Tab-separated table of C-alpha atoms and ligand atoms in Angstrom:
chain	number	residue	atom	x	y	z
C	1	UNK	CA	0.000	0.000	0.000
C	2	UNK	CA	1.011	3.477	-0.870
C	3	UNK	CA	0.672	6.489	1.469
C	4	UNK	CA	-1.932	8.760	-0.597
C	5	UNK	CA	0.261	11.592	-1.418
C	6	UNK	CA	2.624	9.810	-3.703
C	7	UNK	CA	1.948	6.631	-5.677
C	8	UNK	CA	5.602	5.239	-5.683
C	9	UNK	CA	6.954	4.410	-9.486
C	10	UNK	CA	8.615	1.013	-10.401
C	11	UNK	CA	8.256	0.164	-6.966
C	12	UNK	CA	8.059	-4.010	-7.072
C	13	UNK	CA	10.754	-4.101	-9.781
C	14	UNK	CA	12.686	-1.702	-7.788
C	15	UNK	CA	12.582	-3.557	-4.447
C	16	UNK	CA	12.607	-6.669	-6.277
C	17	UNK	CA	16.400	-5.426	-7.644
C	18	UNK	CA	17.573	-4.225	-4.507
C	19	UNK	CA	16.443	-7.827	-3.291
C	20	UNK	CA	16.150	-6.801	0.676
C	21	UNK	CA	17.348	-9.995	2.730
C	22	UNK	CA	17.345	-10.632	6.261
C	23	UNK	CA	19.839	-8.993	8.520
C	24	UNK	CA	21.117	-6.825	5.605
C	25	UNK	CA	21.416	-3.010	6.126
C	26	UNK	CA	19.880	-0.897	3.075
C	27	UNK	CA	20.007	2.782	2.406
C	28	UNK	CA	16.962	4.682	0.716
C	29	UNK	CA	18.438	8.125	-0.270
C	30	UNK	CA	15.200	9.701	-1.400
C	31	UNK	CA	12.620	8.511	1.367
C	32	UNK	CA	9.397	10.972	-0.047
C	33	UNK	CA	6.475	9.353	0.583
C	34	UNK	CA	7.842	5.999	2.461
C	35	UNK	CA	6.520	3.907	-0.278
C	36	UNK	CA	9.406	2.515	-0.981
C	37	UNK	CA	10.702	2.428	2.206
C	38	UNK	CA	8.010	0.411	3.567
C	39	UNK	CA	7.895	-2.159	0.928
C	40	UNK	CA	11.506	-2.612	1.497
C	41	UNK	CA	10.886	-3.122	5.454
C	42	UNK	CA	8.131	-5.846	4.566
C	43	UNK	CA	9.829	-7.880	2.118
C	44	UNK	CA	12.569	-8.750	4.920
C	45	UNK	CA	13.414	-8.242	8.507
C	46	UNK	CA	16.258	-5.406	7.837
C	47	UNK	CA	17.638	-2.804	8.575
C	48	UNK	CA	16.899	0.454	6.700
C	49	UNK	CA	18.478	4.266	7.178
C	50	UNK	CA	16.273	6.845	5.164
C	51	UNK	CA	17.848	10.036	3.657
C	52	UNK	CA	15.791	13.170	2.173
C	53	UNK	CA	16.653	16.825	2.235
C	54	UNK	CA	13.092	18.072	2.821
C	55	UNK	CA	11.631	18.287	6.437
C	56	UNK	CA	8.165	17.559	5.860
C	57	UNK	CA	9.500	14.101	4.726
C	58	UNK	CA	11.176	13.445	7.704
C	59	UNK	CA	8.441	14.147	9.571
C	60	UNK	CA	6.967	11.292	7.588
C	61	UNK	CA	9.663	8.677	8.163
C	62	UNK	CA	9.705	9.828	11.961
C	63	UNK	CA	5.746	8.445	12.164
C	64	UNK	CA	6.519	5.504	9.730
C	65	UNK	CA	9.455	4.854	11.668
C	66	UNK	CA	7.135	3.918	15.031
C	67	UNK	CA	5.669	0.842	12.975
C	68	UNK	CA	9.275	-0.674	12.408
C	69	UNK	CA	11.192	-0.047	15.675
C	70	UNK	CA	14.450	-0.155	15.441
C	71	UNK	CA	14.536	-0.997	11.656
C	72	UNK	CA	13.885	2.774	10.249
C	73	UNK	CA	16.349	5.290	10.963
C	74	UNK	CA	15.851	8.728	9.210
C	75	UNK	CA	18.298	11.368	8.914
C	76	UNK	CA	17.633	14.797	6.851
C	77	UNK	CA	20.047	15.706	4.490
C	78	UNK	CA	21.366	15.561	1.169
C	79	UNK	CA	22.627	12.284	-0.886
C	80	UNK	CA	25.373	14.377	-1.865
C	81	UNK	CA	26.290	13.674	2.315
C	82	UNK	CA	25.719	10.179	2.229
C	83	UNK	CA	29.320	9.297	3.700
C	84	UNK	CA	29.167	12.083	6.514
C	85	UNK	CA	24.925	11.604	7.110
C	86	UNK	CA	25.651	7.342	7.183
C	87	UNK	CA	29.631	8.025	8.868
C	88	UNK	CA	27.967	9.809	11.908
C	89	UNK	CA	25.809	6.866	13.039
C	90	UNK	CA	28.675	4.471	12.547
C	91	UNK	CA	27.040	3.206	9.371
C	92	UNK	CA	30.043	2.296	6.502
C	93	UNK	CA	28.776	-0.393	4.868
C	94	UNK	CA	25.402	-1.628	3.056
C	95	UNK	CA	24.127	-4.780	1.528
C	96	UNK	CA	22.152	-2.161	-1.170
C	97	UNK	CA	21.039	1.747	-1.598
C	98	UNK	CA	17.974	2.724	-3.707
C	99	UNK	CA	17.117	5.931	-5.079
C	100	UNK	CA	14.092	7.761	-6.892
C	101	UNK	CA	15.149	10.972	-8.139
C	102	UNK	CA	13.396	13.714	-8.709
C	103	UNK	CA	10.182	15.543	-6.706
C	104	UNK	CA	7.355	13.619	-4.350
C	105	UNK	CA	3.587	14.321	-5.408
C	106	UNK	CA	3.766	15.919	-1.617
C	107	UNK	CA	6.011	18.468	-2.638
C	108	UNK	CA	4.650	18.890	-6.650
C	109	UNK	CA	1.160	18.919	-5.242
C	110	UNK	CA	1.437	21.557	-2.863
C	111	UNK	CA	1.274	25.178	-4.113
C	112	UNK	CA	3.151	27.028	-0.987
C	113	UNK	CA	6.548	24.837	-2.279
C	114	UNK	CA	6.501	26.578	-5.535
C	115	UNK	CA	6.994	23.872	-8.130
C	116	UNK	CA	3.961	24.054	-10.270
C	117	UNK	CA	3.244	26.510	-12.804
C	118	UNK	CA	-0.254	24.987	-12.938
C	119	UNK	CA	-1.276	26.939	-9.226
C	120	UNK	CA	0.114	29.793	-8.263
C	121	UNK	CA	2.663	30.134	-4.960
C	122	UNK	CA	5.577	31.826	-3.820
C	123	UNK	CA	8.320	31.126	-6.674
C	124	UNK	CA	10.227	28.461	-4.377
C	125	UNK	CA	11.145	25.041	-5.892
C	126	UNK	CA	13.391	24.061	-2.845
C	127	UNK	CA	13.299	20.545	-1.683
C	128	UNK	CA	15.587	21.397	1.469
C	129	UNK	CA	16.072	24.010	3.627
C	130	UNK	CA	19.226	25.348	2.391
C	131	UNK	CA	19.338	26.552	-1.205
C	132	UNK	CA	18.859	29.787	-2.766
C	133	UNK	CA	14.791	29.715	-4.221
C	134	UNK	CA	14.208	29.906	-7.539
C	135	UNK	CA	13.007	33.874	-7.343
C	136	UNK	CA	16.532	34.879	-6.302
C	137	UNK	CA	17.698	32.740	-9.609
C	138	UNK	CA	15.269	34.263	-11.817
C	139	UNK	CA	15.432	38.133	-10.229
C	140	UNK	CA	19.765	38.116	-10.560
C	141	UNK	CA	21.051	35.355	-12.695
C	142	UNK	CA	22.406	37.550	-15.746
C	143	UNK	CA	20.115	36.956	-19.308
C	144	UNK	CA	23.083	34.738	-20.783
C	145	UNK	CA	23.594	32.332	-17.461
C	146	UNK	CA	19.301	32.329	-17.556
C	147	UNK	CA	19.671	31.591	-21.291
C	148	UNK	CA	22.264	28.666	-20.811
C	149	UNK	CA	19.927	27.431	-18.066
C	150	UNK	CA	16.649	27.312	-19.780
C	151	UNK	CA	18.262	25.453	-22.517
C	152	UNK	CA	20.504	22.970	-20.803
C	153	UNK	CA	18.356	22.002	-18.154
C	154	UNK	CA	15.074	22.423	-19.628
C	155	UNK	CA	16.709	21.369	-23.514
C	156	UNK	CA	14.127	25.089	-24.032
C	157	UNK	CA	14.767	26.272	-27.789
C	158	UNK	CA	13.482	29.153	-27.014
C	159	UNK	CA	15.682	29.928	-24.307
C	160	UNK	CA	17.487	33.073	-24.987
C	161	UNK	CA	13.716	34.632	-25.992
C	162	UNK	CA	12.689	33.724	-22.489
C	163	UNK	CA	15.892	34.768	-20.522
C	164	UNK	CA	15.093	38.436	-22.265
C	165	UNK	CA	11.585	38.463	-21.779
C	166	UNK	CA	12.791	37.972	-18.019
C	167	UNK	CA	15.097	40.230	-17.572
C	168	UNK	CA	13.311	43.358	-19.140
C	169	UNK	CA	10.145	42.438	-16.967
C	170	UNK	CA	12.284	42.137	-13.715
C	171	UNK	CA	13.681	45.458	-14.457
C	172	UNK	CA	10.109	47.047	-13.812
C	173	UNK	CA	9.288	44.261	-11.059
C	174	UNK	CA	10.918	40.992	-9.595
C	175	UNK	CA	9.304	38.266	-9.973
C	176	UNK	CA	7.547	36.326	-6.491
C	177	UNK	CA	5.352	34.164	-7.562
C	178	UNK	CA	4.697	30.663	-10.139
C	179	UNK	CA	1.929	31.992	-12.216
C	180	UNK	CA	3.842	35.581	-12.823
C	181	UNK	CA	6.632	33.306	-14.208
C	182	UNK	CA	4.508	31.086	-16.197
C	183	UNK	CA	2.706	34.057	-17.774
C	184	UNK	CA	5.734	35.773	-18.836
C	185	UNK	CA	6.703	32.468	-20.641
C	186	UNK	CA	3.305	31.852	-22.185
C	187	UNK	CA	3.694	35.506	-23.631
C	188	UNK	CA	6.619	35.185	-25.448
C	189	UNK	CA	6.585	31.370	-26.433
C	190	UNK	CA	3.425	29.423	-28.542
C	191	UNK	CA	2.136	26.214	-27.229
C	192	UNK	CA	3.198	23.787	-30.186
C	193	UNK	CA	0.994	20.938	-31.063
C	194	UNK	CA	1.998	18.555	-28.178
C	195	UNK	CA	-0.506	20.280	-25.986
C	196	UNK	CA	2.792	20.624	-23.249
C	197	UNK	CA	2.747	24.125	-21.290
C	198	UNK	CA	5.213	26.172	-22.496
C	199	UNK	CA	6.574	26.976	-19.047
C	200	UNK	CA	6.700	23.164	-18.571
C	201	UNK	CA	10.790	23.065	-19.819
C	202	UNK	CA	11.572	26.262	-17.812
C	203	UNK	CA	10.325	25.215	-14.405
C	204	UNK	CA	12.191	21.909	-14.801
C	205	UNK	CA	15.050	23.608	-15.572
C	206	UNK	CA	14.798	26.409	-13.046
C	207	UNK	CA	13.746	23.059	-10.348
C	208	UNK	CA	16.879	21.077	-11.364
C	209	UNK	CA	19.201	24.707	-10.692
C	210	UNK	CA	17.828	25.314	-7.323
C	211	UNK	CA	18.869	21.715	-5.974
C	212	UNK	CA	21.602	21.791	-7.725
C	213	UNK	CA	20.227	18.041	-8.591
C	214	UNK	CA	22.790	16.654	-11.501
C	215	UNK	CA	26.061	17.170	-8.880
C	216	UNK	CA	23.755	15.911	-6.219
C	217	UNK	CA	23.247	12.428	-8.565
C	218	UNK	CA	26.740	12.243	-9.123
C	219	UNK	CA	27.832	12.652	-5.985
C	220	UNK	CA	25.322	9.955	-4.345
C	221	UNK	CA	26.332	7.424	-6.819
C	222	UNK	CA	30.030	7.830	-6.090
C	223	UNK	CA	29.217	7.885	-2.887
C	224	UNK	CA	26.644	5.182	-2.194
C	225	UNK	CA	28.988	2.389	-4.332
C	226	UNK	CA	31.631	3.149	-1.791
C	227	UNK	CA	29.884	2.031	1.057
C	228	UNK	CA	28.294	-1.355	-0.833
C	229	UNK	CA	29.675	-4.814	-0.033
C	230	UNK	CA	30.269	-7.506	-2.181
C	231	UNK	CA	26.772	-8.593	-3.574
C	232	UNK	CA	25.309	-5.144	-2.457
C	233	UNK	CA	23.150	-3.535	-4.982
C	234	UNK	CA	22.928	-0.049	-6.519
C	235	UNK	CA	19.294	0.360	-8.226
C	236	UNK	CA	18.353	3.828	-9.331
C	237	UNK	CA	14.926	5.487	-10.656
C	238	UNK	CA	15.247	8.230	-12.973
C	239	UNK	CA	12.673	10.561	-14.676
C	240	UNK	CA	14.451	12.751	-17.591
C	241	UNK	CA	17.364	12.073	-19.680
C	242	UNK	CA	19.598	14.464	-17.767
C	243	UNK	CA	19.355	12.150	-14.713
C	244	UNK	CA	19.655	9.174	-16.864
C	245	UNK	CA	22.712	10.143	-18.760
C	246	UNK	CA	24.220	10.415	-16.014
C	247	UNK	CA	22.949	7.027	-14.218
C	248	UNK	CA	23.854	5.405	-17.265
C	249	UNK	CA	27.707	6.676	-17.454
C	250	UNK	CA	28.127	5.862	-13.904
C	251	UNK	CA	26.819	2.494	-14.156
C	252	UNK	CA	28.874	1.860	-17.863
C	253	UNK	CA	32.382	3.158	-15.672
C	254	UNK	CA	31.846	0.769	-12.668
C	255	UNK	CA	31.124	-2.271	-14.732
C	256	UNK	CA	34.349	-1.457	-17.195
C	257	UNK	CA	33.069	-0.159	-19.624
C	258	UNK	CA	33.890	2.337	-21.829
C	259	UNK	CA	31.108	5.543	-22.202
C	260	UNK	CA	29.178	4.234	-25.040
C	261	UNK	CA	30.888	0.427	-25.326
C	262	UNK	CA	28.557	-2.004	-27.053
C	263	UNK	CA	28.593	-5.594	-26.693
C	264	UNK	CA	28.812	-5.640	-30.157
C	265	UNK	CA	32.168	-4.179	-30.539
C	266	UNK	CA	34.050	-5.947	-27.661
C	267	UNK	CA	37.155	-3.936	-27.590
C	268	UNK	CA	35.424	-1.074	-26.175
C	269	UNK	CA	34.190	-3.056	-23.561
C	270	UNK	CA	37.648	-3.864	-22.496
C	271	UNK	CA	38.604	-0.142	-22.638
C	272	UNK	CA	37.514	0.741	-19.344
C	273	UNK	CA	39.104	0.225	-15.821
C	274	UNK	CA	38.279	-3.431	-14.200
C	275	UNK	CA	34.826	-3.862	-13.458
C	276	UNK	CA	33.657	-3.373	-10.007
C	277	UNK	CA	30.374	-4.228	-10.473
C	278	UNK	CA	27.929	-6.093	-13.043
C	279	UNK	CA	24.585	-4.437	-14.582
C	280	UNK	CA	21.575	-6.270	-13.462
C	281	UNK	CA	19.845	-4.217	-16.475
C	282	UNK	CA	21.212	-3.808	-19.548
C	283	UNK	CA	18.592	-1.545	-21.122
C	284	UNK	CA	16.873	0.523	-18.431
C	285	UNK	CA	13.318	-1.337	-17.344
C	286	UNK	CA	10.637	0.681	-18.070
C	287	UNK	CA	7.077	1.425	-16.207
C	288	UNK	CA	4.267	-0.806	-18.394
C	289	UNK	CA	1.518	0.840	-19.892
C	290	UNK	CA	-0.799	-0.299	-16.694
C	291	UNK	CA	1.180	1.362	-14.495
C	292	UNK	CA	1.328	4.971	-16.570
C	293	UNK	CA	-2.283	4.486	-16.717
C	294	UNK	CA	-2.565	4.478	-13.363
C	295	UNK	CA	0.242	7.202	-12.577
C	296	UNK	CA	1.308	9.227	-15.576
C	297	UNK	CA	4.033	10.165	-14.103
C	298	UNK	CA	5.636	6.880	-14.534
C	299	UNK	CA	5.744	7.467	-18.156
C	300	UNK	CA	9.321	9.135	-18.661
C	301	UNK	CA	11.023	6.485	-15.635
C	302	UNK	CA	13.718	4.220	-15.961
C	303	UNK	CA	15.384	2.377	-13.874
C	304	UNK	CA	18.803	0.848	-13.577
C	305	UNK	CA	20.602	-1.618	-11.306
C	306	UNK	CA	24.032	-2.904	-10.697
C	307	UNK	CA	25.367	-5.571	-8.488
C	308	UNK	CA	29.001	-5.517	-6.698
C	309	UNK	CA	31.273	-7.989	-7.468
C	310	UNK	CA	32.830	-10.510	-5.007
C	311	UNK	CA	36.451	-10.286	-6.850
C	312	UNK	CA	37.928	-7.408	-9.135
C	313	UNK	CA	38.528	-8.944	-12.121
C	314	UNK	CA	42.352	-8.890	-13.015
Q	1	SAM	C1	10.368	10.836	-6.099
Q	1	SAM	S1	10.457	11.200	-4.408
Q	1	SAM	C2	10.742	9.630	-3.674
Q	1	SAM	C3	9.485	8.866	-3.425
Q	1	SAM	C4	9.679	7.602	-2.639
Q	1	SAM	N1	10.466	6.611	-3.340
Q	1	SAM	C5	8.353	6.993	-2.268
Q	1	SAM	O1	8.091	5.840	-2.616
Q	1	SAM	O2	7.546	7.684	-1.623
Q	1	SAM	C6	12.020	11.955	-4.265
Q	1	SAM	C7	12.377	12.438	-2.881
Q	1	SAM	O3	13.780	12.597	-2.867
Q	1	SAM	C8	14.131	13.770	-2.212
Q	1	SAM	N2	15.384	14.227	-2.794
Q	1	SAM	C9	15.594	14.589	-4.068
Q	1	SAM	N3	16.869	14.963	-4.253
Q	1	SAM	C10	17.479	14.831	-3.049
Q	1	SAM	C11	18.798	15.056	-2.586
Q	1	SAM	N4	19.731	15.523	-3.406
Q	1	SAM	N5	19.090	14.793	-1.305
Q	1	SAM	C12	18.126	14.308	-0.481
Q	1	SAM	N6	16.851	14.090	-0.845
Q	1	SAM	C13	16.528	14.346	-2.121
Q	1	SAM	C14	12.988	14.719	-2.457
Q	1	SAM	O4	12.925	15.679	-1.425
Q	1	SAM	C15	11.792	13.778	-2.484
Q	1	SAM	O5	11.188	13.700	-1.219
C-alpha cells in the first residue's frame, strides 16, 4: 500500500532489484512518501536508514518509523552527504542503496513549495532548507547564465527569448510568484501541437538549478557504491534524460566499460578500468503501460541496477 500523497513508481521491480534480505542493512536516499521504504521493510526483517533533504518528509519517516522499531532510521540531508549523514551513526557499509530521483507528489502537489506553474505560490522550488529559491535565480542570474539554463536544463529552444523576456520584466518588477513566471513564458513562447505548457521546460530547468540536482546524482552514486559490499546492490529510478545520462555513465564506468561500449564491438568493452560491479539491467526497465495508466508520471522512468562484485577482475 502506498501512502496517498505519492503513488511510488517502479516500486516491485525496484525492491525486487535491490532484493532486501534478512539482517542486511539498506540505504533509501530519497525517502518521499515511504513507499518505498516500507515495501523494502516488509519484504525482509532489515535494517533500513532513510535520507531526504526536505523536512516535511522526515516528519513522515519519523511516524513511519514507530511501525518498524528499530529498523527505520531517518536522517535529513542531502545524498550528496551520504558518507558524513551514514559516517555519523557508525554506518560504513550496506548490503544495497535505492534511489528515486526527482520531486514527491507531496512536494509537486502543494502550491506554498513553488513547483507548479499549474497553481500559483511563492516562486520556491526548494526541496531542502538550504538553497537559494528559484526567485533569487530568476530576479539576478544575468540573461546569458538564464539563457544557458533554460536550454541545458530544460533542452528550451526558445531559451534566450525567455531569458530576455525575463530580464526586461524584472527590471520594472521581480518576480515572487509561479503563475507571474509562467505568464511571462506563455507571452513570449506558442504552445506547439503537443498540448505541453510552455513553461513546462523552464520550471524543470529552473527546479533542477535550485537543488543543484545533476552534482547531487553524481555525488550519491560515487558515494553510495563506496559504502556497498560484495553482492550489495545499486538500483536507481530516474525521470528525464539528464538524470539518466548520467545514471547510465556511472553504471557503464563501474562495470568497465567504456562511455558508449557495445557488446557488439568488444574492444570497447575492455577499454575501461576493471569492473567493479555487473549491470543487473542492460537496457533501463521501463514502467508498463498499466502502471502509466494508473500514474502518468511513470511514463518518462527508468530504472537501472548494478550488483558488486565478489572479486575485481584482473
Ligand atoms: C520521487 S520522491 C521519492 C518517493 C519515494 N520513493 C516513495 O516511494 O515515496 C524523491 C524524494 O527525494 C528527495 N530528494 C531529491 N533529491 C534529493 C537530494 N539531493 N538529497 C536528499 N533528498 C533528495 C525529495 O525531497 C523527495 O522527497
Amino acid at each position: 500500500m502506498s501512502e496517498p500523497g505519492h503513488i511510488p513508481v517502479l516500486l516491485d521491480e525496484a525492491v525486487a532489484l535491490l532484493n532486501p534480505r534478512a539482517g542486511g542493512l539498506y540505504l533509501d536516499g530519497t525517502f518521499g512518501g515511504g513507499g518505498y521504504a516500507r515495501a523494502i521493510l516488509e519484504r525482509a526483517p532489515c535494517t533500513l536508514w532513510a535520507i531526504d533533504r526536505d523536512p516535511a518528509a522526515i516528519s513522515r519517516g519519523a511516524a513511519l518509523a514507530e511501525n518498524y522499531p528499530g529498523r527505520l532510521h531517518v536522517v535529513e540531508g542531502r545524498i550528496s552527504e551520504i558518507l558524513d549523514l551514514l559516517g555519523a551513526h557508525g554506518v560504513t557499509a550496506l548490503h544495497g542503496a535505492v534511489f528515486d530521483l526527482g520531486v514527491s507528489s507531496y512536494q509537486l502537489d502543494d502550491p506554498s513549495r513553488g513547483f507548479s506553474f499549474r497553481q500559483d505560490g511563492p516562486l520556491d522550488m526548494r526541496m531542502g532548507r538550504a538553497q537559494k529559491t528559484a526567485a533569487d535565480l530568476v530576479n539576478t542570474v544575468s540573461e546569458s547564465e538564464l539563457a544557458d539554463m533554460l536550454f541545458q536544463l530544460g533542452d528550451e529552444k526558445a531559451s534566450r527569448r525567455i531569458a530576455k523576456a525575463i530580464v526586461s520584466r524584472r527590471a520594472s518588477q521581480t518576480f515572487e510568484t509561479t503563475s507571474d513566471l509562467a505568464g511571462v513564458i506563455r507571452s513570449v513562447v506558442r504552445p506547439d501541437k503537443s498540448g505541453i505548457d510552455p513553461a513546462t521546460r523552464s520550471f524543470q530547468a529552473l527546479r533542477i538549478a535550485v537543488n543543484d540536482e545533476l552534482s547531487e546524482i553524481e555525488a550519491a552514486l560515487a558515494q553510495s557504491s563506496q559504502l556497498l559490499i560484495p553482492g550489495g546492490r545499486l538500483v536507481v529510478v530516474s525521470f528525464h534524460s539528464l538524470e539518466d545520462r548520467i545514471v547510465k555513465r556511472f553504471f557503464a564506468a563501474a562495470a568497465g566499460r567504456a562511455p558508449g561500449a557495445s557488446r557488439h564491438d568488444p574492444a570497447s568493452l575492455q577499454a575501461g578500468a576493471a569492473p567493479q560491479f555487473r549491470l543487473l539491467t542492460g537496457s533501463p526497465a521501463a514502467a508498463g503501460a498499466a502502471e502509466v495508466k494508473r500514474n502518468p508520471r511513470a511514463r518518462s522512468a527508468k530504472l537501472r541496477a548494478m550488483e558488486r562484485l565478489s572479486r575485481v577482475a584482473a
